[in-house]
Amino acid sequence: MSGFFGTDAQIALQRLTLEKRALIDETPGLYNAGRFYGTDDPDRIGWDGIDAILREQGMLGLRMVSPAQRSAYSPGLAARGFRFDTWDTMIADRETMRPKIDAILANGLPDGLVLAPALTDAEGAATRRVQQFVSDAGIVPFPGVLLIEGPGQASVIIADRDGNPVAFANGCFPHNRFSPHHRSAWVGLVAVDPKARGLGLGKIVNALAIRRIVEESGAERVYELVSPSNEASRRMVEACGPTVDATLLCGSVVPDGAQRFTR
C-alpha cells in the first residue's frame, strides 16, 4: 500500500517516482524528491538523461547543482521550452545545529500540545489526516509510504489533545550512495495550523525533525529549501542553524508558463 494523495497529476508523479525508486537508488546522478525525481548532477546523466526525464514527468527536479551548471544547462532547457525555478538552499552540519536545536527544544511544547504517535500505516486515517493538513497549507504532500516510520525517514507531528495535527515536518535522504550529498538529509513539508501561529511551532517542529534525522538516522548535514521572498520561513530555518549556501542551487525545471512547483 502506497498511500498516494493529491490531484491526479500529483498522484501520477508520486506513482512514477515510487515505481522507479530502486532505479533511482542505483543510478549515479539521480535523486528522489518523493513527489517526483530528478538529478543532483546533470553532467552525469547528460542531455539524454535530462530529455528522458522531461518526456516521462513533464518536469525535472534539480538539486545541489552549481551556478556554473545552471548557466551551462539553462539555454538548452529554454530552447526546449522549460525554465529552472530555484529556492534558496539553506544548509548546516550537525555540530553547528546541535546547540541551536537544544535551545529551541529546552522548554518543551506549548501547553495543551503533544507529540502525536508515529505514522505506521501508509493508507491509515492518521496518515491521510496529515496529508490533508499539509495539502491545506499549500504544500504538495508525500505519498503515505514515505511518511510512515522507516529507515532514513523522520516525520514529526505536533497535535492538540484531540489528536488533530497543528504542526508537521518531515526529514529524509533524497540522494543515493553515488552522490557527494548522500549523508545530507532534507527537511521540509513544514506546516503549521494558522490558528496555532504565534507559538513558535514552525521553529519547534522543524527543530524536532532535524534532531530526529540527525540523531536517529545519522545525517551529517541538513538542508532546507526556502523561497527568497519568504522571510518568515528563512528566520525559522536560520534559528535551527542552516544558512544560505549560494554555491548549491535547488529547484525544479517546469514548462514555460507553468505554475511554480510547490517545494
Coordinates of C-alpha atoms in Angstrom, one line a residue:
M1 CA 0.0 0.0 0.0
S2 CA 1.4 3.3 -1.1
G3 CA -1.0 6.0 0.2
F4 CA -0.9 8.3 -2.8
F5 CA -2.5 11.7 -2.2
G6 CA -3.3 14.8 -4.1
T7 CA -4.5 15.8 -7.6
D8 CA -4.4 13.3 -10.4
A9 CA -1.3 14.9 -11.8
Q10 CA 0.4 14.9 -8.3
I11 CA -0.5 11.2 -7.8
A12 CA 0.8 10.3 -11.2
L13 CA 4.2 11.8 -10.3
Q14 CA 4.2 10.1 -6.9
R15 CA 3.3 6.7 -8.5
L16 CA 6.1 7.0 -11.2
T17 CA 8.7 8.0 -8.6
L18 CA 7.8 5.1 -6.3
E19 CA 7.9 2.7 -9.2
K20 CA 11.4 3.9 -10.1
R21 CA 12.7 4.0 -6.5
A22 CA 15.1 1.1 -6.9
L23 CA 16.4 2.5 -10.2
I24 CA 16.9 6.0 -8.7
D25 CA 18.8 4.5 -5.8
E26 CA 21.2 2.7 -8.1
T27 CA 21.8 5.3 -10.8
P28 CA 24.6 7.9 -10.4
G29 CA 23.3 11.4 -10.8
L30 CA 19.6 10.8 -9.8
Y31 CA 17.9 11.7 -6.6
N32 CA 14.5 11.1 -5.1
A33 CA 12.3 14.0 -4.1
G34 CA 9.4 11.8 -3.0
R35 CA 6.8 13.6 -5.1
F36 CA 9.0 13.4 -8.3
Y37 CA 12.6 12.6 -9.2
G38 CA 15.5 14.4 -10.8
T39 CA 19.2 14.9 -11.0
D40 CA 21.8 16.2 -8.5
D41 CA 24.5 16.1 -11.2
P42 CA 23.3 16.8 -14.7
D43 CA 26.8 16.2 -16.0
R44 CA 26.5 12.6 -15.1
I45 CA 23.2 11.9 -16.8
G46 CA 23.7 14.3 -19.8
W47 CA 21.1 15.6 -22.1
D48 CA 19.9 12.1 -23.0
G49 CA 19.0 11.5 -19.3
I50 CA 17.5 15.0 -18.9
D51 CA 15.4 14.6 -22.0
A52 CA 14.2 11.2 -20.9
I53 CA 13.0 12.5 -17.5
L54 CA 11.3 15.6 -19.1
R55 CA 9.4 13.3 -21.5
E56 CA 8.4 11.0 -18.7
Q57 CA 7.5 13.5 -16.0
G58 CA 6.9 16.7 -17.9
M59 CA 9.3 18.4 -15.4
L60 CA 12.6 17.7 -13.7
G61 CA 14.0 18.2 -10.2
L62 CA 17.4 19.7 -9.9
R63 CA 19.2 19.7 -6.5
M64 CA 22.6 20.7 -5.3
V65 CA 23.8 21.9 -8.7
S66 CA 26.3 24.6 -9.1
P67 CA 25.8 28.1 -10.6
A68 CA 28.1 27.0 -13.4
Q69 CA 25.9 24.0 -14.2
R70 CA 22.8 26.3 -14.2
S71 CA 24.5 28.6 -16.7
A72 CA 25.5 25.6 -18.8
Y73 CA 22.1 23.9 -19.0
S74 CA 19.7 26.8 -18.9
P75 CA 20.0 27.8 -22.6
G76 CA 19.3 24.2 -23.6
L77 CA 16.3 24.0 -21.3
A78 CA 15.0 27.3 -22.6
A79 CA 15.3 26.0 -26.1
R80 CA 13.2 23.0 -25.1
G81 CA 10.5 25.3 -23.6
F82 CA 11.4 24.9 -19.9
R83 CA 12.6 27.2 -17.2
F84 CA 14.5 26.5 -14.0
D85 CA 12.8 27.8 -10.8
T86 CA 15.1 27.9 -7.8
W87 CA 14.8 28.2 -4.0
D88 CA 17.5 29.3 -1.6
T89 CA 19.4 26.3 -0.3
M90 CA 20.0 26.6 3.5
I91 CA 22.4 24.1 4.9
A92 CA 24.4 23.3 8.1
D93 CA 26.3 20.4 9.6
R94 CA 25.1 18.7 12.7
E95 CA 27.6 20.2 15.1
T96 CA 26.5 23.7 14.0
M97 CA 22.8 22.9 14.5
R98 CA 23.0 20.9 17.8
P99 CA 23.2 23.8 20.3
K100 CA 20.6 25.8 18.4
I101 CA 18.2 22.8 18.4
D102 CA 18.8 22.1 22.1
A103 CA 18.0 25.7 22.9
I104 CA 14.8 25.7 20.9
L105 CA 13.6 22.5 22.5
A106 CA 14.7 23.1 26.0
N107 CA 11.2 24.3 27.2
G108 CA 9.2 21.5 25.6
L109 CA 5.9 22.0 23.8
P110 CA 3.4 24.8 24.5
D111 CA 0.7 23.9 26.9
G112 CA -2.1 21.7 25.5
L113 CA 0.0 20.3 22.7
V114 CA 1.6 16.8 22.5
L115 CA 3.7 14.8 20.1
A116 CA 1.4 12.5 18.2
P117 CA 2.2 8.8 17.7
A118 CA 4.4 7.9 14.7
L119 CA 2.6 7.1 11.5
T120 CA 2.7 3.3 10.7
D121 CA 0.0 2.8 8.0
A122 CA 0.6 4.3 4.6
E123 CA -3.1 4.5 3.9
G124 CA -4.4 4.8 7.5
A125 CA -6.7 7.5 8.8
A126 CA -3.8 9.3 10.7
T127 CA -1.6 9.4 7.6
R128 CA -4.5 10.7 5.5
R129 CA -5.2 13.4 8.1
V130 CA -1.5 14.5 8.0
Q131 CA -1.5 14.5 4.2
Q132 CA -4.7 16.7 4.1
F133 CA -3.1 19.0 6.7
V134 CA 0.0 19.5 4.6
S135 CA -2.1 20.0 1.5
D136 CA -4.3 22.6 3.2
A137 CA -1.1 24.5 3.9
G138 CA -0.5 24.8 0.2
I139 CA 2.3 22.1 0.1
V140 CA 2.2 19.1 -2.2
P141 CA 2.3 16.1 0.2
F142 CA 4.3 12.9 0.1
P143 CA 2.7 9.5 -0.5
G144 CA 1.9 7.8 2.7
V145 CA 4.7 5.2 2.3
L146 CA 7.3 8.0 2.6
L147 CA 5.7 9.4 5.8
I148 CA 5.5 6.2 7.9
E149 CA 8.3 5.1 10.1
G150 CA 11.2 3.5 8.3
P151 CA 15.0 3.7 7.7
G152 CA 16.0 7.3 6.9
Q153 CA 12.5 8.7 7.3
A154 CA 11.6 11.0 10.2
S155 CA 8.1 12.6 10.5
V156 CA 7.1 14.8 13.4
I157 CA 3.5 15.6 14.3
I158 CA 2.5 18.0 17.0
A159 CA -1.1 17.6 17.8
D160 CA -3.8 19.1 20.1
R161 CA -5.3 16.9 22.9
D162 CA -7.9 15.6 20.4
G163 CA -5.2 14.3 18.1
N164 CA -5.6 16.9 15.4
P165 CA -2.3 18.0 13.7
V166 CA -1.3 21.6 14.5
A167 CA 2.3 21.3 13.1
F168 CA 4.2 18.9 10.9
A169 CA 7.7 18.4 9.4
N170 CA 9.5 15.6 7.6
G171 CA 13.1 14.6 7.1
C172 CA 14.6 12.1 4.6
F173 CA 17.6 11.3 2.5
P174 CA 17.0 12.2 -1.2
H175 CA 20.5 11.4 -2.5
N176 CA 21.8 8.0 -3.4
R177 CA 25.1 6.5 -2.4
F178 CA 26.9 7.8 -5.5
S179 CA 26.2 11.4 -4.6
P180 CA 28.6 13.5 -2.5
H181 CA 25.4 14.6 -0.7
H182 CA 24.3 11.1 0.3
R183 CA 24.7 11.8 4.0
S184 CA 22.8 15.2 3.7
A185 CA 19.2 15.0 4.8
W186 CA 16.4 17.2 3.6
V187 CA 13.9 18.6 6.0
G188 CA 10.6 20.1 4.7
L189 CA 6.9 19.8 4.4
V190 CA 6.8 22.2 7.3
A191 CA 3.2 23.2 8.0
V192 CA 1.5 25.0 10.9
D193 CA -2.2 25.4 11.6
P194 CA -3.0 29.1 11.1
K195 CA -4.9 29.1 14.4
A196 CA -1.8 28.0 16.2
R197 CA 0.6 30.6 14.8
G198 CA 2.4 32.8 17.2
L199 CA 3.5 29.9 19.4
G200 CA 6.8 29.3 17.6
L201 CA 5.5 25.9 16.4
G202 CA 7.2 26.1 13.0
K203 CA 10.6 26.5 14.7
I204 CA 9.8 23.7 17.2
V205 CA 8.6 21.2 14.7
N206 CA 11.4 22.0 12.3
A207 CA 13.9 21.5 15.2
L208 CA 12.3 18.2 16.2
A209 CA 12.6 16.9 12.6
I210 CA 16.2 17.9 12.4
R211 CA 17.0 16.3 15.7
R212 CA 15.4 13.0 14.6
I213 CA 17.1 12.8 11.2
V214 CA 20.5 13.6 12.7
E215 CA 20.3 11.5 15.9
E216 CA 18.3 8.5 14.7
S217 CA 19.4 8.3 11.1
G218 CA 23.0 9.8 11.2
A219 CA 22.6 12.7 8.9
E220 CA 25.9 14.7 8.8
R221 CA 24.2 17.8 7.3
V222 CA 20.7 19.0 6.9
Y223 CA 19.4 21.3 4.1
E224 CA 16.1 23.1 3.6
L225 CA 14.6 24.9 0.6
V226 CA 13.2 28.4 1.1
S227 CA 11.7 30.9 -1.3
P228 CA 13.9 34.1 -1.4
S229 CA 10.8 36.1 -0.6
N230 CA 9.6 34.0 2.4
E231 CA 11.2 35.9 5.2
A232 CA 9.3 34.0 7.9
S233 CA 10.5 30.6 6.7
R234 CA 14.0 31.9 6.4
R235 CA 14.0 33.1 10.0
M236 CA 12.6 29.7 11.1
V237 CA 15.3 27.8 9.4
E238 CA 18.1 30.1 10.4
A239 CA 17.0 29.7 14.1
C240 CA 17.9 26.0 13.7
G241 CA 21.3 26.6 12.2
P242 CA 21.1 26.3 8.4
T243 CA 22.1 29.3 6.4
V244 CA 22.0 30.1 2.7
D245 CA 24.7 28.5 0.5
A246 CA 24.8 30.3 -2.8
T247 CA 27.0 27.6 -4.3
L248 CA 24.2 25.0 -4.1
L249 CA 21.1 25.5 -6.3
C250 CA 17.9 23.5 -5.9
G251 CA 14.6 23.8 -7.7
S252 CA 12.6 22.4 -10.5
V253 CA 12.6 22.6 -14.3
V254 CA 9.0 23.2 -15.5
P255 CA 7.4 24.2 -18.8
D256 CA 7.4 27.9 -19.6
G257 CA 4.1 29.3 -18.3
A258 CA 3.6 26.6 -15.7
Q259 CA 2.8 27.4 -12.1
R260 CA 5.8 27.4 -9.8
F261 CA 6.2 23.9 -8.3
T262 CA 5.4 23.9 -4.5
R263 CA 8.5 22.8 -2.6

